[in-house]
mmCIF file of C-alpha atoms in Angstrom:
data_model
loop_
_atom_site.group_PDB
_atom_site.id
_atom_site.type_symbol
_atom_site.label_atom_id
_atom_site.label_comp_id
_atom_site.label_asym_id
_atom_site.label_seq_id
_atom_site.Cartn_x
_atom_site.Cartn_y
_atom_site.Cartn_z
ATOM 1 C CA MET A 1 18.732 -37.619 -108.888
ATOM 2 C CA ALA A 2 17.898 -36.543 -112.440
ATOM 3 C CA PRO A 3 14.514 -37.782 -113.691
ATOM 4 C CA THR A 4 14.439 -40.387 -116.430
ATOM 5 C CA ARG A 5 12.445 -39.980 -119.630
ATOM 6 C CA THR A 6 10.198 -42.835 -118.491
ATOM 7 C CA LEU A 7 9.474 -41.132 -115.179
ATOM 8 C CA LEU A 8 8.680 -37.836 -116.899
ATOM 9 C CA GLU A 9 6.282 -39.562 -119.280
ATOM 10 C CA HIS A 10 4.657 -41.339 -116.355
ATOM 11 C CA ALA A 11 4.322 -38.084 -114.421
ATOM 12 C CA LEU A 12 2.228 -36.615 -117.210
ATOM 13 C CA THR A 13 -0.143 -39.587 -117.125
ATOM 14 C CA THR A 14 -0.736 -39.000 -113.393
ATOM 15 C CA GLY A 15 -1.485 -35.312 -113.846
ATOM 16 C CA VAL A 16 1.863 -34.120 -112.460
ATOM 17 C CA THR A 17 2.856 -31.249 -114.729
ATOM 18 C CA ALA A 18 5.370 -29.281 -112.620
ATOM 19 C CA LEU A 19 9.092 -29.885 -112.131
ATOM 20 C CA ASP A 20 11.357 -28.282 -109.539
ATOM 21 C CA THR A 21 15.123 -28.193 -109.908
ATOM 22 C CA ALA A 22 18.106 -25.917 -109.153
ATOM 23 C CA SER A 23 21.186 -24.657 -110.942
ATOM 24 C CA ASN A 24 23.500 -26.541 -108.554
ATOM 25 C CA TYR A 25 21.809 -29.954 -108.758
ATOM 26 C CA ASP A 26 23.801 -32.842 -110.254
ATOM 27 C CA CYS A 27 27.088 -30.979 -109.778
ATOM 28 C CA TYR A 28 25.798 -27.910 -111.631
ATOM 29 C CA THR A 29 24.598 -29.920 -114.648
ATOM 30 C CA GLY A 30 20.970 -30.310 -113.543
ATOM 31 C CA HIS A 31 19.480 -27.932 -116.101
ATOM 32 C CA SER A 32 21.274 -29.313 -119.127
ATOM 33 C CA VAL A 33 20.648 -32.910 -118.048
ATOM 34 C CA LEU A 34 16.955 -32.194 -117.543
ATOM 35 C CA ALA A 35 16.638 -30.494 -120.928
ATOM 36 C CA ARG A 36 18.456 -33.332 -122.689
ATOM 37 C CA THR A 37 16.428 -36.018 -120.911
ATOM 38 C CA ALA A 38 13.037 -34.369 -121.319
ATOM 39 C CA GLY A 39 13.479 -33.122 -124.868
ATOM 40 C CA GLU A 40 10.165 -31.897 -126.261
ATOM 41 C CA LEU A 41 8.382 -33.049 -123.097
ATOM 42 C CA LEU A 42 9.847 -30.134 -121.167
ATOM 43 C CA ASP A 43 7.361 -27.737 -122.748
ATOM 44 C CA ARG A 44 4.539 -29.766 -121.181
ATOM 45 C CA PHE A 45 5.822 -29.029 -117.680
ATOM 46 C CA GLU A 46 5.856 -25.919 -115.536
ATOM 47 C CA VAL A 47 9.484 -25.594 -114.468
ATOM 48 C CA SER A 48 10.731 -23.894 -111.309
ATOM 49 C CA THR A 49 14.412 -23.600 -110.478
ATOM 50 C CA LYS A 50 16.792 -21.786 -108.133
ATOM 51 C CA VAL A 51 19.970 -19.714 -108.247
ATOM 52 C CA GLY A 52 22.340 -18.674 -105.485
ATOM 53 C CA TYR A 53 24.848 -21.528 -105.236
ATOM 54 C CA PHE A 54 28.003 -21.496 -107.350
ATOM 55 C CA PRO A 55 31.059 -23.758 -107.525
ATOM 56 C CA THR A 56 32.890 -21.091 -105.531
ATOM 57 C CA GLY A 57 30.174 -20.837 -102.869
ATOM 58 C CA HIS A 58 26.871 -19.137 -102.164
ATOM 59 C CA THR A 59 26.268 -15.509 -103.086
ATOM 60 C CA LEU A 60 23.402 -13.104 -103.653
ATOM 61 C CA ALA A 61 25.535 -10.648 -105.639
ATOM 62 C CA PRO A 62 23.125 -9.252 -108.267
ATOM 63 C CA ALA A 63 25.546 -9.581 -111.178
ATOM 64 C CA ARG A 64 26.227 -13.238 -110.357
ATOM 65 C CA LEU A 65 22.512 -13.920 -110.007
ATOM 66 C CA ARG A 66 21.736 -12.300 -113.375
ATOM 67 C CA ALA A 67 24.430 -14.359 -115.074
ATOM 68 C CA ALA A 68 23.107 -17.526 -113.420
ATOM 69 C CA VAL A 69 19.552 -16.788 -114.523
ATOM 70 C CA GLU A 70 20.701 -16.182 -118.099
ATOM 71 C CA GLN A 71 22.715 -19.404 -118.031
ATOM 72 C CA SER A 72 19.684 -21.272 -116.681
ATOM 73 C CA VAL A 73 17.596 -20.092 -119.619
ATOM 74 C CA ALA A 74 20.313 -21.190 -122.033
ATOM 75 C CA ASP A 75 20.730 -24.609 -120.402
ATOM 76 C CA LEU A 76 16.996 -25.293 -120.176
ATOM 77 C CA GLY A 77 16.362 -23.988 -123.673
ATOM 78 C CA ARG A 78 13.526 -21.810 -122.373
ATOM 79 C CA PRO A 79 12.804 -19.362 -119.548
ATOM 80 C CA PRO A 80 11.726 -21.143 -116.360
ATOM 81 C CA ASP A 81 8.211 -20.490 -115.140
ATOM 82 C CA THR A 82 9.503 -19.572 -111.660
ATOM 83 C CA MET A 83 13.009 -18.557 -110.611
ATOM 84 C CA PHE A 84 13.837 -18.744 -106.901
ATOM 85 C CA LEU A 85 16.571 -17.203 -104.784
ATOM 86 C CA HIS A 86 18.137 -20.311 -103.254
ATOM 87 C CA ASN A 87 18.555 -20.237 -99.464
ATOM 88 C CA PRO A 88 19.169 -16.482 -99.060
ATOM 89 C CA GLU A 89 19.374 -17.002 -95.296
ATOM 90 C CA HIS A 90 23.110 -17.468 -95.910
ATOM 91 C CA ASP A 91 23.293 -13.705 -96.572
ATOM 92 C CA PRO A 92 20.291 -11.814 -95.154
ATOM 93 C CA SER A 93 21.937 -8.453 -95.828
ATOM 94 C CA GLY A 94 21.848 -9.165 -99.547
ATOM 95 C CA LEU A 95 18.174 -10.099 -99.686
ATOM 96 C CA ALA A 96 16.712 -6.767 -100.830
ATOM 97 C CA ALA A 97 19.173 -6.267 -103.707
ATOM 98 C CA ALA A 98 18.803 -9.890 -104.798
ATOM 99 C CA CYS A 99 15.023 -9.523 -104.874
ATOM 100 C CA GLU A 100 15.353 -6.422 -107.042
ATOM 101 C CA GLU A 101 17.541 -8.366 -109.462
ATOM 102 C CA LEU A 102 15.133 -11.278 -109.821
ATOM 103 C CA ALA A 103 12.238 -8.863 -110.260
ATOM 104 C CA ALA A 104 14.242 -7.242 -113.065
ATOM 105 C CA CYS A 105 14.841 -10.676 -114.614
ATOM 106 C CA ARG A 106 11.108 -11.258 -114.695
ATOM 107 C CA GLU A 107 10.516 -7.900 -116.339
ATOM 108 C CA VAL A 108 12.846 -8.708 -119.246
ATOM 109 C CA GLY A 109 11.372 -12.178 -119.773
ATOM 110 C CA LEU A 110 14.079 -14.340 -118.214
ATOM 111 C CA CYS A 111 11.395 -15.974 -116.064
ATOM 112 C CA ARG A 112 7.634 -15.725 -115.785
ATOM 113 C CA ALA A 113 7.628 -15.390 -111.996
ATOM 114 C CA TRP A 114 10.176 -15.225 -109.212
ATOM 115 C CA GLY A 115 10.348 -16.115 -105.574
ATOM 116 C CA ILE A 116 12.411 -17.104 -102.544
ATOM 117 C CA ALA A 117 13.164 -20.688 -101.520
ATOM 118 C CA THR A 118 14.349 -20.843 -97.924
ATOM 119 C CA TRP A 119 15.099 -23.770 -95.658
ATOM 120 C CA ASN A 120 15.134 -21.490 -92.618
ATOM 121 C CA PRO A 121 13.236 -18.184 -92.946
ATOM 122 C CA ALA A 122 13.859 -17.040 -89.355
ATOM 123 C CA PRO A 123 17.169 -15.243 -90.126
ATOM 124 C CA LEU A 124 15.414 -13.401 -92.967
ATOM 125 C CA LEU A 125 12.560 -11.855 -90.989
ATOM 126 C CA ALA A 126 14.349 -8.597 -90.217
ATOM 127 C CA ALA A 127 15.716 -8.277 -93.760
ATOM 128 C CA ALA A 128 12.231 -8.869 -95.201
ATOM 129 C CA THR A 129 11.143 -5.464 -93.898
ATOM 130 C CA THR A 130 13.633 -3.816 -96.310
ATOM 131 C CA VAL A 131 12.439 -5.654 -99.428
ATOM 132 C CA GLU A 132 10.500 -3.496 -101.883
ATOM 133 C CA ALA A 133 10.246 -5.974 -104.766
ATOM 134 C CA LYS A 134 7.473 -8.377 -103.777
ATOM 135 C CA PRO A 135 7.982 -12.025 -104.783
ATOM 136 C CA ASP A 136 5.319 -14.009 -106.566
ATOM 137 C CA VAL A 137 5.882 -17.008 -104.312
ATOM 138 C CA VAL A 138 7.828 -18.214 -101.278
ATOM 139 C CA MET A 139 8.912 -21.850 -100.915
ATOM 140 C CA VAL A 140 9.470 -23.239 -97.403
ATOM 141 C CA ARG A 141 9.779 -26.582 -95.674
ATOM 142 C CA ALA A 142 6.442 -28.205 -94.960
ATOM 143 C CA GLY A 143 5.233 -31.197 -92.994
ATOM 144 C CA LEU A 144 5.451 -33.007 -89.710
ATOM 145 C CA ALA A 145 9.259 -32.816 -89.578
ATOM 146 C CA VAL A 146 9.204 -29.005 -89.381
ATOM 147 C CA ARG A 147 9.571 -27.463 -85.917
ATOM 148 C CA GLY A 148 6.862 -25.156 -84.631
ATOM 149 C CA GLU A 149 9.017 -22.031 -84.635
ATOM 150 C CA ALA A 150 9.957 -22.692 -88.271
ATOM 151 C CA LEU A 151 6.282 -22.958 -89.230
ATOM 152 C CA ASP A 152 5.573 -19.651 -87.515
ATOM 153 C CA ALA A 153 8.584 -18.013 -89.183
ATOM 154 C CA ALA A 154 7.467 -19.237 -92.610
ATOM 155 C CA GLU A 155 4.068 -17.638 -92.173
ATOM 156 C CA ARG A 156 5.522 -14.371 -90.861
ATOM 157 C CA PHE A 157 8.067 -14.236 -93.684
ATOM 158 C CA THR A 158 5.433 -14.759 -96.379
ATOM 159 C CA ALA A 159 3.185 -12.106 -94.868
ATOM 160 C CA GLU A 160 5.999 -9.582 -94.420
ATOM 161 C CA LEU A 161 7.023 -9.933 -98.058
ATOM 162 C CA GLY A 162 3.458 -9.755 -99.345
ATOM 163 C CA ALA A 163 4.123 -12.833 -101.488
ATOM 164 C CA GLY A 164 1.263 -13.919 -103.691
ATOM 165 C CA ASP A 165 1.622 -17.637 -102.967
ATOM 166 C CA ARG A 166 3.429 -20.143 -100.758
ATOM 167 C CA TRP A 167 4.756 -23.548 -101.808
ATOM 168 C CA GLY A 168 6.165 -26.346 -99.686
ATOM 169 C CA MET A 169 9.163 -28.664 -100.007
ATOM 170 C CA ALA A 170 10.799 -31.637 -98.269
ATOM 171 C CA PRO A 171 7.590 -32.967 -96.633
ATOM 172 C CA PHE A 172 9.472 -36.058 -95.449
ATOM 173 C CA ALA A 173 12.647 -34.221 -94.430
ATOM 174 C CA GLY A 174 14.292 -35.355 -97.651
ATOM 175 C CA ASN A 175 13.896 -39.101 -97.014
ATOM 176 C CA PRO A 176 10.450 -40.702 -97.397
ATOM 177 C CA ASN A 177 12.120 -44.107 -96.893
ATOM 178 C CA ASP A 178 13.218 -43.250 -93.358
ATOM 179 C CA PRO A 179 11.708 -45.899 -91.021
ATOM 180 C CA VAL A 180 10.144 -43.126 -88.939
ATOM 181 C CA TRP A 181 7.498 -42.559 -91.631
ATOM 182 C CA SER A 182 6.286 -46.151 -91.275
ATOM 183 C CA LYS A 183 5.793 -45.536 -87.550
ATOM 184 C CA VAL A 184 4.183 -42.084 -87.564
ATOM 185 C CA ASP A 185 0.411 -42.299 -88.031
ATOM 186 C CA ALA A 186 -0.250 -39.090 -89.936
ATOM 187 C CA GLY A 187 -3.785 -40.324 -90.569
ATOM 188 C CA VAL A 188 -4.861 -38.596 -87.359
ATOM 189 C CA PHE A 189 -4.445 -35.290 -89.234
ATOM 190 C CA LEU A 190 -7.007 -36.190 -91.895
ATOM 191 C CA GLU A 191 -10.668 -35.315 -91.929
ATOM 192 C CA PRO A 192 -12.720 -38.293 -90.659
ATOM 193 C CA GLY A 193 -13.700 -41.015 -93.100
ATOM 194 C CA GLN A 194 -10.558 -40.887 -95.254
ATOM 195 C CA SER A 195 -8.370 -43.938 -95.747
ATOM 196 C CA ALA A 196 -4.856 -43.147 -96.924
ATOM 197 C CA SER A 197 -1.442 -44.779 -96.717
ATOM 198 C CA ARG A 198 0.949 -43.346 -94.156
ATOM 199 C CA ILE A 199 2.949 -41.595 -96.879
ATOM 200 C CA GLN A 200 -0.222 -40.137 -98.404
ATOM 201 C CA ALA A 201 -1.473 -38.947 -95.016
ATOM 202 C CA GLY A 202 1.911 -37.382 -94.296
ATOM 203 C CA LEU A 203 1.836 -35.489 -97.592
ATOM 204 C CA ALA A 204 -1.762 -34.382 -97.058
ATOM 205 C CA ALA A 205 -0.833 -33.068 -93.605
ATOM 206 C CA ALA A 206 2.156 -31.232 -95.099
ATOM 207 C CA PHE A 207 -0.179 -29.154 -97.260
ATOM 208 C CA ALA A 208 -1.449 -27.615 -94.007
ATOM 209 C CA LEU A 209 1.876 -27.327 -92.135
ATOM 210 C CA PRO A 210 2.097 -24.475 -93.041
ATOM 211 C CA ALA A 211 -0.700 -23.909 -95.559
ATOM 212 C CA VAL A 212 0.776 -24.251 -99.064
ATOM 213 C CA SER A 213 -0.729 -24.536 -102.543
ATOM 214 C CA ARG A 214 1.751 -27.116 -103.844
ATOM 215 C CA ILE A 215 4.644 -29.227 -102.577
ATOM 216 C CA ALA A 216 7.909 -30.235 -104.244
ATOM 217 C CA VAL A 217 8.836 -33.816 -103.405
ATOM 218 C CA GLY A 218 11.464 -36.029 -104.966
ATOM 219 C CA THR A 219 11.011 -39.529 -106.347
ATOM 220 C CA SER A 220 12.699 -41.930 -108.746
ATOM 221 C CA SER A 221 9.923 -44.533 -108.772
ATOM 222 C CA PRO A 222 6.718 -44.477 -110.861
ATOM 223 C CA GLN A 223 4.954 -46.422 -108.104
ATOM 224 C CA HIS A 224 6.006 -43.924 -105.454
ATOM 225 C CA LEU A 225 4.939 -41.084 -107.735
ATOM 226 C CA ASP A 226 1.499 -42.675 -108.128
ATOM 227 C CA GLU A 227 1.125 -42.893 -104.357
ATOM 228 C CA LEU A 228 2.153 -39.278 -103.903
ATOM 229 C CA ALA A 229 -0.044 -37.977 -106.718
ATOM 230 C CA ALA A 230 -3.066 -39.713 -105.217
ATOM 231 C CA ALA A 231 -2.486 -37.928 -101.901
ATOM 232 C CA VAL A 232 -4.010 -34.701 -103.218
ATOM 233 C CA ARG A 233 -7.466 -36.243 -102.843
ATOM 234 C CA TYR A 234 -7.107 -36.245 -99.056
ATOM 235 C CA THR A 235 -7.816 -33.282 -96.792
ATOM 236 C CA ALA A 236 -6.197 -32.409 -93.473
ATOM 237 C CA SER A 237 -8.464 -31.453 -90.584
ATOM 238 C CA SER A 238 -8.152 -27.751 -89.813
ATOM 239 C CA VAL A 239 -9.172 -28.472 -86.221
ATOM 240 C CA VAL A 240 -6.463 -31.088 -85.675
ATOM 241 C CA VAL A 241 -3.850 -28.916 -87.403
ATOM 242 C CA ALA A 242 -4.737 -25.934 -85.195
ATOM 243 C CA GLU A 243 -4.522 -28.076 -82.049
ATOM 244 C CA TYR A 244 -1.161 -29.451 -83.200
ATOM 245 C CA ARG A 245 0.225 -25.967 -83.810
ATOM 246 C CA GLU A 246 -0.844 -24.886 -80.338
ATOM 247 C CA LEU A 247 0.862 -27.934 -78.831
ATOM 248 C CA LEU A 248 4.061 -27.026 -80.689
ATOM 249 C CA ARG A 249 3.936 -23.465 -79.394
ATOM 250 C CA ALA A 250 3.239 -24.628 -75.861
ATOM 251 C CA GLY A 251 6.164 -27.028 -76.014
ATOM 252 C CA ALA A 252 8.493 -24.322 -77.308
ATOM 253 C CA GLY A 253 7.481 -22.047 -74.433
ATOM 254 C CA ARG A 254 8.626 -24.422 -71.733
#
């Protein structure tokens, strides 16, 4: 769902100054819709976006990626702050060449930084050993809905690539309104003495599963955005997180 002008204005009042989008959102109109909706406000946000999906399918062909990056700049009216390869696990053999192309895009000013956004990094682990261009950031799924092996793969993938940072996404598996989140008490993951809503506790836990510096989460409600923005004040317990990860590994080994 494209953000409204009102929601963007409200985001700035809450201290949210980063937007994440993709070239294929809103039937491949996401960039132009965002630029038109935000207007001059867009320059007050750090914008990250993704390329890799096309109306004809997914590809990591360097020439197609370069054209998509250039089109993204034109549609946004400015270079994005971070440009991601979008789900390269669909073509692991093309990872190294695609990384070289995005690194080249950064060098000529088509983006300030580049990275890899992957829903499932496991198929990319072998290909990561062939990548010479090191990404600035990797974006992976984060939170209590992520399986233990996926958490481990995300950490291995980031380390293998030598990425400078790791971000998270989809902390509520894409649906914070799913009834399961009203039943899961994520508060047990917080350091003692903190009182947070279940959604806030779930987001705070996601920052540690795996460890990420920021998380992309969708919303269309100012009230929901307020609740999410306030979650950054809460801290997950490293002890509880470590115990949870061990339980996941033990369960996977059965």
